[in-house]
XYZ file of C-alpha atoms in Angstrom:
239
model
C 111.422 -60.324 -295.600
C 113.398 -62.727 -297.750
C 111.891 -66.226 -297.484
C 112.421 -69.222 -299.710
C 109.269 -69.647 -301.779
C 108.872 -73.383 -301.209
C 110.208 -74.109 -297.738
C 109.104 -70.816 -296.232
C 112.459 -70.613 -294.565
C 114.857 -67.672 -294.523
C 117.005 -66.971 -297.551
C 120.751 -67.441 -297.324
C 121.124 -63.681 -297.737
C 118.883 -62.977 -294.764
C 120.684 -65.490 -292.537
C 124.016 -63.937 -293.467
C 122.653 -60.467 -292.714
C 121.329 -61.575 -289.329
C 124.630 -63.228 -288.392
C 126.618 -60.138 -289.394
C 124.279 -57.770 -287.562
C 124.262 -59.939 -284.441
C 128.065 -60.086 -284.312
C 128.382 -56.345 -284.929
C 125.783 -55.407 -282.297
C 126.634 -58.066 -279.712
C 127.983 -55.599 -277.134
C 125.988 -52.598 -278.337
C 123.620 -50.580 -276.206
C 120.190 -52.254 -276.267
C 118.692 -49.079 -277.754
C 120.956 -49.466 -280.795
C 119.786 -53.052 -281.257
C 116.152 -51.994 -280.917
C 116.711 -49.240 -283.483
C 118.179 -51.811 -285.872
C 115.080 -54.005 -285.557
C 112.600 -51.146 -285.933
C 114.401 -49.732 -288.962
C 115.013 -53.114 -290.606
C 111.400 -54.304 -290.224
C 109.309 -51.103 -290.038
C 105.802 -51.707 -288.727
C 106.453 -55.453 -288.483
C 108.129 -55.732 -285.067
C 106.448 -56.615 -281.753
C 107.703 -56.658 -278.177
C 106.775 -59.633 -275.970
C 106.920 -58.365 -272.392
C 106.390 -60.236 -269.112
C 106.003 -56.949 -267.171
C 108.359 -58.061 -264.401
C 109.657 -54.515 -264.659
C 109.599 -51.714 -267.218
C 113.291 -51.542 -268.137
C 113.098 -53.044 -271.628
C 109.644 -51.592 -272.258
C 110.959 -48.102 -271.494
C 113.761 -48.500 -274.023
C 111.584 -49.996 -276.751
C 108.773 -47.438 -276.618
C 111.417 -44.724 -276.472
C 112.505 -45.863 -279.934
C 109.063 -46.726 -281.330
C 106.109 -45.488 -279.230
C 103.518 -47.240 -281.397
C 105.149 -50.691 -281.311
C 102.808 -53.586 -280.541
C 103.438 -54.815 -276.999
C 102.318 -58.361 -276.225
C 101.424 -59.547 -272.733
C 100.677 -63.258 -272.362
C 98.037 -63.533 -269.651
C 98.130 -67.174 -268.606
C 95.155 -66.728 -266.287
C 97.407 -67.265 -263.269
C 98.859 -63.812 -262.619
C 98.737 -61.934 -259.358
C 96.182 -59.105 -259.342
C 99.126 -56.800 -258.590
C 100.773 -57.815 -261.855
C 97.625 -57.093 -263.844
C 97.279 -53.725 -262.137
C 100.913 -52.988 -263.008
C 100.254 -53.838 -266.653
C 97.327 -51.427 -266.705
C 99.402 -48.718 -265.025
C 102.093 -49.014 -267.685
C 99.508 -49.179 -270.442
C 98.248 -45.792 -269.276
C 101.675 -44.296 -268.565
C 103.095 -45.107 -272.003
C 99.808 -45.126 -273.954
C 100.789 -48.619 -275.048
C 99.625 -50.354 -278.171
C 98.976 -53.362 -275.932
C 97.712 -56.751 -277.021
C 96.806 -59.225 -274.272
C 96.502 -62.905 -275.123
C 94.496 -65.510 -273.223
C 94.692 -69.305 -273.457
C 91.800 -71.136 -275.069
C 91.636 -73.636 -272.215
C 89.915 -73.066 -268.841
C 91.903 -72.529 -265.670
C 91.299 -76.052 -264.369
C 92.647 -77.730 -267.516
C 96.409 -78.175 -267.817
C 97.176 -75.944 -264.795
C 100.589 -74.405 -264.250
C 103.211 -77.116 -263.857
C 101.366 -79.695 -265.971
C 102.775 -81.121 -269.160
C 101.032 -78.841 -271.668
C 100.721 -75.712 -269.555
C 103.424 -73.738 -271.341
C 102.315 -74.895 -274.760
C 98.668 -73.922 -274.323
C 99.031 -70.828 -272.168
C 101.980 -69.129 -273.843
C 103.425 -70.889 -276.899
C 100.170 -71.226 -278.832
C 98.811 -67.739 -278.007
C 102.183 -66.163 -278.832
C 102.366 -67.913 -282.197
C 98.875 -66.649 -282.997
C 99.571 -63.015 -282.175
C 102.945 -62.976 -283.968
C 101.421 -63.960 -287.302
C 102.086 -61.253 -289.828
C 105.131 -59.916 -287.982
C 108.660 -60.093 -289.343
C 110.463 -59.862 -285.992
C 109.847 -59.930 -282.269
C 111.788 -58.443 -279.367
C 112.317 -60.332 -276.096
C 113.946 -59.729 -272.719
C 116.030 -62.903 -272.874
C 119.412 -62.697 -271.135
C 122.309 -65.138 -271.332
C 122.605 -65.212 -267.559
C 119.023 -66.467 -267.179
C 119.899 -70.148 -267.608
C 122.838 -72.236 -268.894
C 120.761 -73.044 -271.981
C 120.741 -69.347 -272.906
C 124.453 -68.756 -272.376
C 125.186 -68.499 -276.102
C 122.019 -66.699 -277.161
C 122.679 -64.194 -279.966
C 121.259 -60.690 -279.914
C 119.719 -61.263 -283.354
C 118.828 -64.595 -284.948
C 116.290 -66.458 -287.027
C 113.548 -68.057 -284.910
C 112.677 -71.296 -286.742
C 109.808 -72.143 -284.392
C 107.951 -68.956 -285.384
C 109.513 -68.335 -288.800
C 110.475 -64.756 -287.941
C 113.517 -62.890 -286.625
C 114.110 -62.899 -282.871
C 115.819 -59.884 -281.301
C 117.288 -60.045 -277.789
C 118.561 -56.507 -277.034
C 119.652 -57.267 -273.454
C 121.088 -60.738 -274.121
C 124.592 -59.678 -273.103
C 123.555 -57.951 -269.897
C 124.532 -59.461 -266.573
C 122.282 -59.328 -263.522
C 124.559 -56.676 -262.030
C 124.332 -54.557 -265.182
C 120.577 -54.785 -265.088
C 120.473 -53.642 -261.471
C 122.912 -50.806 -262.088
C 121.134 -49.379 -265.101
C 120.444 -45.703 -264.598
C 117.839 -45.264 -267.313
C 114.694 -43.680 -265.756
C 111.879 -46.198 -265.504
C 108.934 -47.099 -263.267
C 109.505 -49.352 -260.271
C 109.422 -53.103 -260.703
C 106.190 -55.016 -260.640
C 104.912 -55.637 -257.077
C 104.524 -59.314 -257.900
C 108.109 -59.480 -259.104
C 109.396 -57.878 -255.939
C 107.420 -60.038 -253.546
C 108.464 -63.240 -255.261
C 112.181 -62.375 -255.311
C 112.354 -62.570 -259.119
C 111.242 -66.173 -258.943
C 107.594 -66.776 -259.661
C 106.256 -70.291 -259.774
C 103.065 -72.197 -260.412
C 99.536 -71.235 -259.531
C 99.354 -74.103 -257.088
C 102.962 -73.815 -255.866
C 104.245 -70.679 -254.233
C 107.796 -69.737 -255.327
C 110.556 -70.593 -252.925
C 112.929 -67.892 -251.649
C 116.288 -67.866 -253.400
C 119.332 -67.846 -251.062
C 121.912 -65.107 -251.418
C 124.369 -65.911 -254.180
C 122.084 -68.408 -255.954
C 120.516 -67.851 -259.345
C 117.346 -65.703 -259.008
C 115.301 -68.046 -261.225
C 115.947 -71.180 -259.144
C 112.809 -70.815 -257.033
C 110.485 -71.017 -260.025
C 110.541 -74.774 -260.427
C 112.165 -75.984 -257.218
C 112.082 -79.771 -256.952
C 111.021 -80.304 -260.567
C 114.402 -80.552 -262.280
C 113.359 -77.851 -264.747
C 115.765 -75.211 -265.985
C 113.485 -73.652 -268.590
C 109.779 -72.967 -268.671
C 107.662 -70.993 -271.122
C 104.993 -70.223 -268.553
C 104.578 -67.288 -266.213
C 102.068 -68.415 -263.631
C 101.186 -66.839 -260.339
C 97.646 -67.649 -259.241
C 94.084 -67.428 -260.603
C 93.013 -63.835 -261.047
C 90.569 -61.610 -262.827
C 91.719 -61.452 -266.428
C 92.497 -58.323 -268.322
C 89.641 -57.111 -270.456
C 91.453 -56.793 -273.783
C 91.801 -60.053 -275.672
C 93.290 -60.975 -279.017
């Protein structure tokens, strides 16, 4: 990948290529965007998956079955979520990498100031080293801050390319998708798409309100890098 030798930033040519590809693929089928990433950075692309459902996972492994799939285990997931991860690992024969924070459960718990940093940001940065691009499930409808998110862009915080194949999808499009896939995670269903902290149960989201609102009710947050449910037995595979 074209990086400036001194600043370790992207070359002007790469930025121009990413901008052109993002504009051209903005309304494309997610599979086409995934194919672009896999072909542009062969063997150097990873998928970061929250395992709320298997929609994006199904599309990605359909393009590249051996792709590295990253699950960030914060230590606060429902046992049902972990069981779902294992079920999909077996179903797709996933090349799965599970990260764990290097802090104990009682330090910086979910909702505290450094929770997201230590339980997701730091482990993700570690596992993405050596990759040229990563694929996410980010959607523009998730929050106002994501409303202009491109489908392909340079990620300056991780110094790699970030690919958002379903960025343009609306919630209705996601629900209507007919692509065969396993059912949603039990934890996702029981929490009405709105999981919250290990010590705060998510609040139900009224009809017509944004499905993510219950995650941080009463906190003033609109974004959070953490996916916390409650203390659980951790997955066996670690980075």
